[in-house]
Short mmCIF file of C-alpha atoms in Angstrom, two decimals:
data_model
loop_
_atom_site.label_atom_id
_atom_site.label_comp_id
_atom_site.label_asym_id
_atom_site.label_seq_id
_atom_site.Cartn_x
_atom_site.Cartn_y
_atom_site.Cartn_z
CA MET C 77 77.83 8.80 157.44
CA PRO C 78 75.44 5.51 157.09
CA SER C 79 71.66 6.23 156.71
CA ALA C 80 68.42 4.20 156.48
CA HIS C 81 67.15 7.05 154.06
CA LYS C 82 66.30 5.98 150.94
CA THR C 83 66.41 9.69 149.86
CA GLY C 84 69.38 11.28 148.02
CA THR C 85 71.74 13.79 149.96
CA LEU C 86 72.11 17.17 149.42
CA TYR C 87 75.34 18.12 149.05
CA LEU C 88 76.23 22.04 149.79
CA ILE C 89 79.59 22.49 147.86
CA PRO C 90 81.52 25.28 148.20
CA VAL C 91 82.95 27.31 144.70
CA THR C 92 85.45 30.08 144.32
CA LEU C 93 85.44 33.33 145.86
CA GLY C 94 86.56 34.72 142.24
CA GLU C 95 89.76 34.26 140.51
CA SER C 96 91.41 31.85 142.68
CA ALA C 97 93.36 28.43 142.30
CA ILE C 98 90.66 25.01 143.04
CA ASP C 99 93.36 23.63 145.01
CA PHE C 100 93.57 26.73 147.48
CA VAL C 101 90.14 26.46 148.76
CA ILE C 102 88.64 22.61 147.82
CA PRO C 103 89.60 19.68 149.72
CA PRO C 104 90.45 16.75 147.34
CA GLU C 105 87.70 14.61 149.21
CA VAL C 106 85.26 17.76 148.10
CA LYS C 107 86.43 17.68 144.60
CA LYS C 108 85.53 13.79 144.26
CA ILE C 109 82.28 14.37 145.56
CA ILE C 110 81.73 17.27 143.23
CA HIS C 111 83.17 14.90 140.21
CA SER C 112 80.44 12.20 141.34
CA LEU C 113 77.33 14.73 140.62
CA ASP C 114 75.60 15.78 137.41
CA GLU C 115 72.29 17.38 138.76
CA PHE C 116 72.68 20.68 140.73
CA ILE C 117 70.58 23.47 142.31
CA VAL C 118 72.60 26.57 141.39
CA GLU C 119 72.15 30.75 142.13
CA ASN C 120 73.44 30.94 138.78
CA GLU C 121 74.19 28.24 135.85
CA LYS C 122 77.18 30.08 133.86
CA SER C 123 78.76 30.71 137.08
CA ALA C 124 78.44 27.09 137.75
CA ARG C 125 79.18 25.72 135.22
CA GLN C 126 82.52 27.53 135.16
CA PHE C 127 83.43 26.11 138.28
CA LEU C 128 82.54 22.60 137.22
CA LYS C 129 85.04 23.00 134.44
CA ALA C 130 87.58 24.74 136.70
CA CYS C 131 87.13 21.63 138.63
CA SER C 132 88.20 19.27 135.73
CA THR C 133 84.66 16.78 136.51
CA PRO C 134 84.48 14.20 134.28
CA VAL C 135 80.97 14.52 133.48
CA PRO C 136 80.35 16.26 130.24
CA GLN C 137 78.82 19.61 130.17
CA SER C 138 75.88 18.37 128.24
CA GLN C 139 75.03 15.93 130.62
CA PHE C 140 74.58 18.12 133.58
CA LEU C 141 71.26 19.38 135.32
CA PHE C 142 70.35 22.52 136.41
CA HIS C 143 67.67 24.17 138.74
CA VAL C 144 68.47 27.87 138.83
CA ILE C 145 67.17 29.23 142.01
CA GLU C 146 64.07 31.86 141.76
CA LYS C 147 65.41 34.72 144.47
CA HIS C 148 62.25 36.32 144.87
CA ASN C 149 60.07 33.11 145.64
CA PRO C 150 62.01 30.15 145.98
CA VAL C 151 60.13 27.70 148.19
CA GLN C 152 56.68 28.06 145.47
CA GLU C 153 59.07 27.73 142.21
CA ASN C 154 61.31 25.30 143.66
CA LYS C 155 59.27 22.05 144.72
CA LEU C 156 59.71 20.34 141.39
CA PHE C 157 64.04 20.53 142.21
CA PHE C 158 63.61 17.53 145.00
CA GLN C 159 62.43 15.28 142.72
CA SER C 160 65.39 13.42 141.99
CA LEU C 161 66.37 13.87 145.66
CA LEU C 162 63.29 11.87 146.63
CA GLN C 163 63.79 9.27 144.29
CA GLY C 164 67.24 9.01 146.02
CA LYS C 165 69.36 10.36 143.86
CA ASN C 166 72.42 12.74 145.13
CA ILE C 167 72.82 16.29 144.05
CA GLY C 168 74.31 19.42 144.72
CA LEU C 169 73.53 23.29 145.46
CA MET C 170 76.08 25.86 144.71
CA SER C 171 76.12 29.59 144.83
CA GLU C 172 77.51 32.21 143.04
CA ALA C 173 80.69 32.21 145.33
CA GLY C 174 81.89 30.91 148.42
CA VAL C 175 79.70 28.56 150.36
CA PRO C 176 75.96 27.74 149.71
CA ALA C 177 73.10 29.01 151.89
CA VAL C 178 75.01 31.74 153.94
CA ALA C 179 74.39 35.68 152.27
CA ASP C 180 72.51 33.83 149.43
CA PRO C 181 69.14 32.34 148.57
CA GLY C 182 70.09 29.06 149.15
CA ALA C 183 68.98 28.80 152.59
CA ALA C 184 65.31 28.59 151.20
CA ILE C 185 66.23 25.02 149.36
CA VAL C 186 68.58 23.72 152.71
CA LYS C 187 65.12 24.62 155.26
CA MET C 188 62.83 22.45 152.51
CA ALA C 189 65.26 19.28 152.56
CA HIS C 190 64.63 19.54 155.99
CA GLU C 191 61.16 19.84 155.90
CA GLN C 192 61.33 16.50 153.48
CA LYS C 193 63.90 14.57 155.89
CA ILE C 194 66.50 14.82 153.06
CA LYS C 195 69.81 14.23 154.21
CA VAL C 196 71.86 17.45 154.08
CA VAL C 197 75.36 17.45 154.28
CA PRO C 198 77.88 20.99 154.58
CA LEU C 199 81.26 20.46 152.89
CA THR C 200 84.28 22.88 153.52
CA GLY C 201 85.32 25.84 151.37
CA PRO C 202 85.80 29.38 151.18
CA SER C 203 83.71 31.80 153.30
CA SER C 204 84.31 35.56 152.75
CA ILE C 205 82.62 36.26 155.89
CA LEU C 206 84.61 33.55 157.85
CA LEU C 207 88.27 34.03 156.68
CA ALA C 208 87.38 37.67 157.33
CA LEU C 209 86.56 37.04 160.52
CA MET C 210 89.07 34.96 161.48
CA ALA C 211 91.93 37.90 159.73
CA SER C 212 90.45 40.68 161.71
CA GLY C 213 91.66 39.78 165.11
CA LEU C 214 88.38 41.23 166.16
CA ASN C 215 86.04 39.08 168.49
CA GLY C 216 85.22 35.79 167.07
CA GLN C 217 83.64 34.38 170.18
CA GLN C 218 80.61 36.83 169.85
CA PHE C 219 79.34 38.11 166.12
CA CYS C 220 76.48 38.97 164.31
CA PHE C 221 76.41 39.47 160.24
CA HIS C 222 74.24 42.29 159.17
CA GLY C 223 74.27 41.27 155.44
CA TYR C 224 73.32 44.48 153.74
CA LEU C 225 72.97 48.00 155.67
CA PRO C 226 70.10 50.05 154.58
CA ILE C 227 71.11 52.30 151.15
CA GLU C 228 69.02 55.41 151.81
CA LYS C 229 71.55 57.62 153.39
CA GLN C 230 69.83 58.97 156.88
CA GLU C 231 68.73 55.22 157.99
CA ARG C 232 71.79 53.70 157.11
CA MET C 233 73.78 56.47 159.06
CA ALA C 234 71.47 55.42 162.12
CA THR C 235 71.46 51.44 161.58
CA ILE C 236 75.92 52.67 161.84
CA LYS C 237 75.26 53.69 164.72
CA LYS C 238 73.00 51.23 166.03
CA ILE C 239 75.49 48.83 165.50
CA GLU C 240 78.38 50.45 166.70
CA LYS C 241 76.55 50.78 170.19
CA GLU C 242 75.42 47.13 169.99
CA SER C 243 78.71 46.03 169.61
CA ALA C 244 79.90 48.18 172.41
CA GLN C 245 77.34 46.76 174.84
CA LYS C 246 78.13 43.13 173.59
CA ASN C 247 81.53 43.17 172.94
CA GLN C 248 80.20 41.76 169.76
CA THR C 249 81.94 41.88 166.67
CA GLN C 250 79.50 43.55 164.15
CA LEU C 251 79.87 42.23 160.14
CA PHE C 252 78.32 43.25 157.07
CA ILE C 253 78.64 43.80 153.13
CA GLU C 254 77.74 46.42 150.09
CA THR C 255 77.38 45.88 146.60
CA PRO C 256 80.84 46.36 145.51
CA TYR C 257 80.59 49.59 143.83
CA ARG C 258 79.34 51.43 146.81
CA ASN C 259 81.94 50.06 149.33
CA ASN C 260 84.02 53.66 149.20
CA GLN C 261 80.97 55.28 150.05
CA LEU C 262 80.15 52.96 153.16
CA LEU C 263 83.75 53.43 153.86
CA ALA C 264 83.43 57.00 154.05
CA ASP C 265 80.15 56.65 155.91
CA LEU C 266 81.62 54.21 158.59
CA VAL C 267 84.49 56.68 158.88
CA ASN C 268 82.32 59.59 159.56
CA SER C 269 79.83 58.22 161.74
CA CYS C 270 81.87 56.14 164.19
CA ALA C 271 83.90 56.61 167.21
CA GLY C 272 87.84 57.10 166.56
CA SER C 273 88.50 54.25 168.80
CA THR C 274 86.20 52.16 167.52
CA LEU C 275 88.31 49.07 165.11
CA LEU C 276 87.06 48.74 161.86
CA CYS C 277 88.58 45.65 159.51
CA VAL C 278 88.14 45.53 155.71
CA ALA C 279 89.07 42.90 154.10
CA THR C 280 89.06 42.66 150.38
CA ASP C 281 89.39 40.36 147.93
CA ILE C 282 89.70 37.80 150.18
CA SER C 283 91.27 34.43 148.93
CA LEU C 284 92.65 36.13 146.11
CA ILE C 285 96.22 37.24 145.07
CA THR C 286 95.18 40.78 145.19
CA GLU C 287 94.00 40.19 148.96
CA LYS C 288 93.96 43.06 151.30
CA ILE C 289 93.09 42.59 155.16
CA THR C 290 93.64 45.71 157.45
CA THR C 291 92.57 46.71 161.20
CA GLN C 292 92.76 49.46 162.60
CA ARG C 293 91.06 52.09 164.62
CA ILE C 294 88.98 54.54 162.46
CA SER C 295 91.19 57.65 163.86
CA ASP C 296 93.24 55.61 161.81
CA TRP C 297 91.26 54.88 158.41
CA LYS C 298 90.76 58.90 158.77
CA LYS C 299 94.35 59.17 157.70
CA SER C 300 94.26 56.70 155.17
CA SER C 301 93.71 56.04 151.33
CA VAL C 302 92.28 52.90 150.19
CA ASP C 303 90.05 52.44 146.83
CA LEU C 304 87.52 49.52 147.63
CA HIS C 305 85.84 50.36 143.71
CA LYS C 306 83.58 46.99 142.83
CA LYS C 307 86.44 44.59 144.62
CA PRO C 308 84.04 42.20 147.22
CA THR C 309 84.54 43.45 150.84
CA VAL C 310 83.33 42.19 154.19
CA PHE C 311 83.30 45.29 156.61
CA LEU C 312 84.04 44.58 160.54
CA LEU C 313 83.46 46.72 163.43
CA LEU C 314 84.55 46.46 167.28
CA SER C 315 83.93 49.22 169.34
CA LYS C 316 84.70 49.13 173.21
CA MET Q 231 99.92 38.42 147.32
CA PRO Q 232 102.86 40.84 146.64
CA SER Q 233 104.13 43.32 149.64
CA ALA Q 234 106.68 45.54 150.49
CA HIS Q 235 106.93 44.09 154.38
CA LYS Q 236 110.02 42.93 155.66
CA THR Q 237 108.19 41.22 158.24
CA GLY Q 238 106.96 37.24 157.84
CA THR Q 239 102.89 36.38 157.25
CA LEU Q 240 100.92 35.11 159.88
CA TYR Q 241 98.90 32.11 158.66
CA LEU Q 242 95.82 31.38 160.08
CA ILE Q 243 96.17 27.31 159.53
CA PRO Q 244 92.83 25.37 159.49
CA VAL Q 245 92.91 21.69 161.76
CA THR Q 246 90.57 19.18 161.60
CA LEU Q 247 87.30 19.01 163.58
CA GLY Q 248 87.92 15.57 165.38
CA GLU Q 249 88.61 12.83 163.73
CA SER Q 250 88.03 13.08 159.73
CA ALA Q 251 90.18 12.67 157.14
CA ILE Q 252 92.67 15.70 156.31
CA ASP Q 253 91.60 15.62 152.43
CA PHE Q 254 87.98 15.93 153.33
CA VAL Q 255 88.37 19.50 154.61
CA ILE Q 256 92.07 20.83 153.80
CA PRO Q 257 92.78 21.84 150.68
CA PRO Q 258 95.71 20.43 149.00
CA GLU Q 259 97.62 24.44 148.51
CA VAL Q 260 96.69 24.73 152.32
CA LYS Q 261 98.53 21.81 152.39
CA LYS Q 262 101.80 22.66 151.11
CA ILE Q 263 101.70 26.08 153.19
CA ILE Q 264 101.38 23.90 156.00
CA HIS Q 265 104.34 22.00 155.01
CA SER Q 266 106.18 24.88 154.69
CA LEU Q 267 106.46 26.34 158.12
CA ASP Q 268 108.26 24.92 161.92
CA GLU Q 269 106.92 27.61 163.95
CA PHE Q 270 103.80 27.75 165.27
CA ILE Q 271 101.43 29.72 168.09
CA VAL Q 272 98.89 27.14 169.02
CA GLU Q 273 95.85 26.49 171.60
CA ASN Q 274 97.75 22.89 172.50
CA GLU Q 275 101.09 21.65 171.83
CA LYS Q 276 99.67 17.55 171.57
CA SER Q 277 96.68 18.60 169.28
CA ALA Q 278 98.76 20.64 166.73
CA ARG Q 279 101.88 17.88 166.85
CA GLN Q 280 98.82 15.16 165.85
CA PHE Q 281 97.60 17.42 163.32
CA LEU Q 282 101.09 18.39 161.47
CA LYS Q 283 101.57 14.25 161.81
CA ALA Q 284 98.11 13.81 160.16
CA CYS Q 285 99.36 16.28 157.19
CA SER Q 286 102.46 14.35 156.41
CA THR Q 287 104.28 17.38 157.07
CA PRO Q 288 108.46 16.75 156.06
CA VAL Q 289 109.67 18.75 158.82
CA PRO Q 290 110.97 16.51 162.01
CA GLN Q 291 108.94 17.00 164.85
CA SER Q 292 111.82 17.53 166.99
CA GLN Q 293 112.41 20.57 164.60
CA PHE Q 294 109.38 22.45 165.39
CA LEU Q 295 108.43 25.53 167.76
CA PHE Q 296 105.44 26.01 169.36
CA HIS Q 297 104.60 29.28 171.44
CA VAL Q 298 101.37 28.06 173.41
CA ILE Q 299 98.50 30.69 174.16
CA GLU Q 300 98.27 31.85 177.51
CA LYS Q 301 94.28 32.01 177.52
CA HIS Q 302 93.51 34.16 180.55
CA ASN Q 303 96.12 36.53 179.77
CA PRO Q 304 97.22 36.17 175.58
CA VAL Q 305 97.97 39.92 175.57
CA GLN Q 306 100.83 40.08 178.46
CA GLU Q 307 102.38 37.11 177.41
CA ASN Q 308 102.56 36.24 173.94
CA LYS Q 309 104.21 39.57 172.56
CA LEU Q 310 107.96 37.08 172.51
CA PHE Q 311 106.01 35.15 169.84
CA PHE Q 312 106.15 37.65 166.99
CA GLN Q 313 110.03 37.97 167.35
CA SER Q 314 110.39 35.37 164.46
CA LEU Q 315 107.64 36.79 162.13
CA LEU Q 316 109.23 40.32 163.00
CA GLN Q 317 112.46 38.84 161.53
CA GLY Q 318 110.61 37.81 158.11
CA LYS Q 319 109.83 34.43 159.10
CA ASN Q 320 106.42 33.23 158.48
CA ILE Q 321 104.54 31.50 161.00
CA GLY Q 322 101.40 29.54 161.10
CA LEU Q 323 98.46 30.03 164.12
CA MET Q 324 96.15 27.28 164.87
CA SER Q 325 93.63 26.12 166.97
CA GLU Q 326 92.88 23.05 168.89
CA ALA Q 327 90.18 22.36 166.57
CA GLY Q 328 88.84 24.14 163.11
CA VAL Q 329 89.88 27.60 162.03
CA PRO Q 330 91.78 29.80 164.46
CA ALA Q 331 90.32 32.75 165.61
CA VAL Q 332 86.82 31.87 165.99
CA ALA Q 333 85.49 30.96 169.23
CA ASP Q 334 88.86 30.15 170.46
CA PRO Q 335 91.69 32.62 172.36
CA GLY Q 336 93.36 33.33 169.17
CA ALA Q 337 92.21 36.32 167.81
CA ALA Q 338 93.94 37.95 170.34
CA ILE Q 339 97.32 37.02 168.58
CA VAL Q 340 95.72 38.04 165.23
CA LYS Q 341 94.47 41.47 166.72
CA MET Q 342 98.68 42.13 167.85
CA ALA Q 343 99.78 41.17 164.46
CA HIS Q 344 97.68 44.14 162.77
CA GLU Q 345 99.06 46.52 165.62
CA GLN Q 346 102.43 45.38 164.34
CA LYS Q 347 101.55 45.98 160.75
CA ILE Q 348 102.06 41.88 160.29
CA LYS Q 349 100.65 40.48 157.19
CA VAL Q 350 97.80 37.92 158.19
CA VAL Q 351 96.52 35.45 155.43
CA PRO Q 352 93.62 33.18 157.03
CA LEU Q 353 93.23 29.88 155.27
CA THR Q 354 90.26 27.56 154.26
CA GLY Q 355 89.22 24.94 156.09
CA PRO Q 356 86.30 23.43 158.63
CA SER Q 357 84.35 25.72 160.90
CA SER Q 358 81.27 23.83 162.97
CA ILE Q 359 80.00 26.90 163.34
CA LEU Q 360 79.82 27.94 159.67
CA LEU Q 361 79.41 24.54 158.35
CA ALA Q 362 75.86 24.20 161.05
CA LEU Q 363 75.04 27.58 159.21
CA MET Q 364 75.02 26.52 155.78
CA ALA Q 365 73.46 22.98 156.80
CA SER Q 366 70.76 24.39 159.00
CA GLY Q 367 68.48 26.14 156.26
CA LEU Q 368 67.94 29.04 158.78
CA ASN Q 369 68.35 32.25 157.76
CA GLY Q 370 71.94 32.66 156.64
CA GLN Q 371 71.42 36.22 155.41
CA GLN Q 372 71.67 37.37 159.24
CA PHE Q 373 73.23 35.54 162.31
CA CYS Q 374 74.19 35.99 165.30
CA PHE Q 375 77.30 33.58 167.39
CA HIS Q 376 76.67 33.72 170.95
CA GLY Q 377 79.45 31.58 171.80
CA TYR Q 378 78.58 29.89 174.96
CA LEU Q 379 74.91 30.73 177.10
CA PRO Q 380 75.28 31.19 181.26
CA ILE Q 381 75.60 28.25 182.88
CA GLU Q 382 73.80 29.50 186.10
CA LYS Q 383 69.62 28.29 185.48
CA GLN Q 384 67.78 31.20 185.86
CA GLU Q 385 70.19 33.33 183.77
CA ARG Q 386 70.01 31.02 181.23
CA MET Q 387 66.64 30.66 180.57
CA ALA Q 388 66.64 34.34 180.40
CA THR Q 389 69.16 34.36 177.77
CA ILE Q 390 67.57 31.72 176.00
CA LYS Q 391 63.91 33.75 175.74
CA LYS Q 392 66.14 37.07 174.82
CA ILE Q 393 67.81 35.43 171.98
CA GLU Q 394 64.70 33.82 170.83
CA LYS Q 395 62.80 37.18 170.87
CA GLU Q 396 65.67 38.86 169.44
CA SER Q 397 65.86 36.06 166.58
CA ALA Q 398 61.79 37.22 165.49
CA GLN Q 399 62.39 40.80 166.11
CA LYS Q 400 65.33 40.89 163.36
CA ASN Q 401 65.33 37.57 161.79
CA GLN Q 402 68.08 36.47 162.26
CA THR Q 403 69.40 33.08 163.45
CA GLN Q 404 71.08 32.39 166.80
CA LEU Q 405 73.68 30.09 166.94
CA PHE Q 406 75.47 29.04 170.62
CA ILE Q 407 77.56 26.19 171.54
CA GLU Q 408 77.74 24.15 174.94
CA THR Q 409 80.39 22.21 176.95
CA PRO Q 410 79.69 18.76 175.08
CA TYR Q 411 78.95 17.01 179.18
CA ARG Q 412 76.36 19.44 179.37
CA ASN Q 413 74.29 19.20 175.57
CA ASN Q 414 71.32 17.24 176.81
CA GLN Q 415 70.89 19.99 179.23
CA LEU Q 416 70.78 22.76 176.87
CA LEU Q 417 68.50 21.21 174.58
CA ALA Q 418 66.17 20.41 177.68
CA ASP Q 419 66.31 23.64 178.45
CA LEU Q 420 65.70 24.82 174.87
CA VAL Q 421 62.29 22.72 174.81
CA ASN Q 422 60.98 23.78 177.73
CA SER Q 423 61.66 27.38 176.87
CA CYS Q 424 60.87 28.16 173.57
CA ALA Q 425 57.90 28.33 171.47
CA GLY Q 426 56.21 25.14 169.56
CA SER Q 427 56.57 27.18 166.50
CA THR Q 428 60.29 28.27 166.81
CA LEU Q 429 62.83 26.51 164.88
CA LEU Q 430 65.93 24.74 165.91
CA CYS Q 431 68.27 22.97 164.51
CA VAL Q 432 70.80 20.81 166.40
CA ALA Q 433 74.14 19.78 164.54
CA THR Q 434 76.28 17.01 165.69
CA ASP Q 435 79.59 15.85 165.00
CA ILE Q 436 79.94 17.86 162.17
CA SER Q 437 82.35 16.94 159.20
CA LEU Q 438 82.50 13.58 161.01
CA ILE Q 439 81.50 10.12 160.09
CA THR Q 440 79.03 10.23 162.51
CA GLU Q 441 77.74 13.91 161.51
CA LYS Q 442 73.81 14.54 162.14
CA ILE Q 443 72.19 17.58 161.42
CA THR Q 444 68.66 18.02 162.20
CA THR Q 445 66.19 21.17 161.96
CA GLN Q 446 62.82 20.92 163.25
CA ARG Q 447 60.26 22.63 165.55
CA ILE Q 448 60.49 22.81 168.98
CA SER Q 449 57.18 20.94 169.14
CA ASP Q 450 58.97 18.19 167.01
CA TRP Q 451 61.95 18.56 169.43
CA LYS Q 452 59.51 17.57 172.18
CA LYS Q 453 58.69 14.16 170.49
CA SER Q 454 62.57 13.07 169.63
CA SER Q 455 64.65 11.38 171.65
CA VAL Q 456 68.72 12.13 171.07
CA ASP Q 457 71.73 11.67 173.11
CA LEU Q 458 74.08 14.68 172.52
CA HIS Q 459 76.02 13.84 175.17
CA LYS Q 460 80.07 14.52 174.72
CA LYS Q 461 79.23 15.27 171.31
CA PRO Q 462 80.65 18.38 169.68
CA THR Q 463 77.58 19.90 169.15
CA VAL Q 464 75.99 23.60 167.40
CA PHE Q 465 72.54 25.14 168.40
CA LEU Q 466 70.86 27.18 165.81
CA LEU Q 467 67.41 28.80 166.65
CA LEU Q 468 65.29 30.97 164.29
CA SER Q 469 61.76 31.90 165.51
CA LYS Q 470 59.73 33.88 163.48
#
């Protein structure tokens, strides 16, 4: 990717989705790029250090420079993060899990990079949202990711109804997530709110040894017993 | 992933997005799984054979069995595809480019697999949609993929306006694609239809040596000259 830029490149570095082997989700050339870096903008320094260690990076841990994203005010706090990039050094952006800038605070950093005409290169790795969509068998031609649904009961039920209706109107797969300790409650709310014919995919522990992906009608979920407590899960819904 | 199933596993196999090195986008353990298979359900036999060759699979080409998806009637035609799976053999599902079952006809096959209680395992690889979203700097917490916009001019303009409005109302990144020889026309339509303050990311040749990803306001696109003709491109829009 030749460039007239004198600025560095911001590499978007995927990390594992939990305790999975690096070689199951990270391509060799991506690993090489990771090995070439010693400065990172990260969501979480501890998990970033663990990932780099698991990647067998040749850079000693003491030589890493980490900039931790201030989630609640990414733009104001993070201008200093770009000094090295503007001086021509390549640096990496890393999420706590999966690919950066999707369902995490990294997008604000990427936006700032574009504003400063810094080259952004996304690297291939695991995304629980994308892997869940692939494996769901639901519509992959039109889909919508909503992030977290509202916590408050009435509001949540109303949102589920609205999402289900939109899914039918637009033939659109609806994806959403929940804080893992509230997963069982969300599944119960879905089973209680949605039509029996609506398809629901529950994709748990994606890319891990315990991965479980089930797509069935709400009427079948009513008869199923499943424990999602504290397990990272993507929910996908399609109503016809 | 231990299982009580006696049926085989349907592996969802990602392929390159064009002429990119396998090692840039396919993890080593995914390659090992590919090497273990000799039967595939594919969107396009020719491109599947080329990819398997580039993967240095040990299986001779003459020993492969391919089932080609009938795009316009995937469900009726494809029941025979599952014979081996039901007899306990693992097989692979492959798209023409990128990951299967997203923006291609593969999802119908995955849905049938779930209906027959066949285990589905999604494997990590390149998705132009996901990579474009990561690299856009636009909202990765809420986003919507629309596939192709309508071709008819009036309808297309109306859809662009509707999508832009929804983006502002829901703070939602809107993603869409076009047949590559119509990309320049779509860009012109976007520039002519959207508000000057709307952010547009044009992500071209993702993961290839010619990759180019630019995010800027419509008012800046008005001043830009860019040729997207016949280059695979993802368009992303965010209006505030």
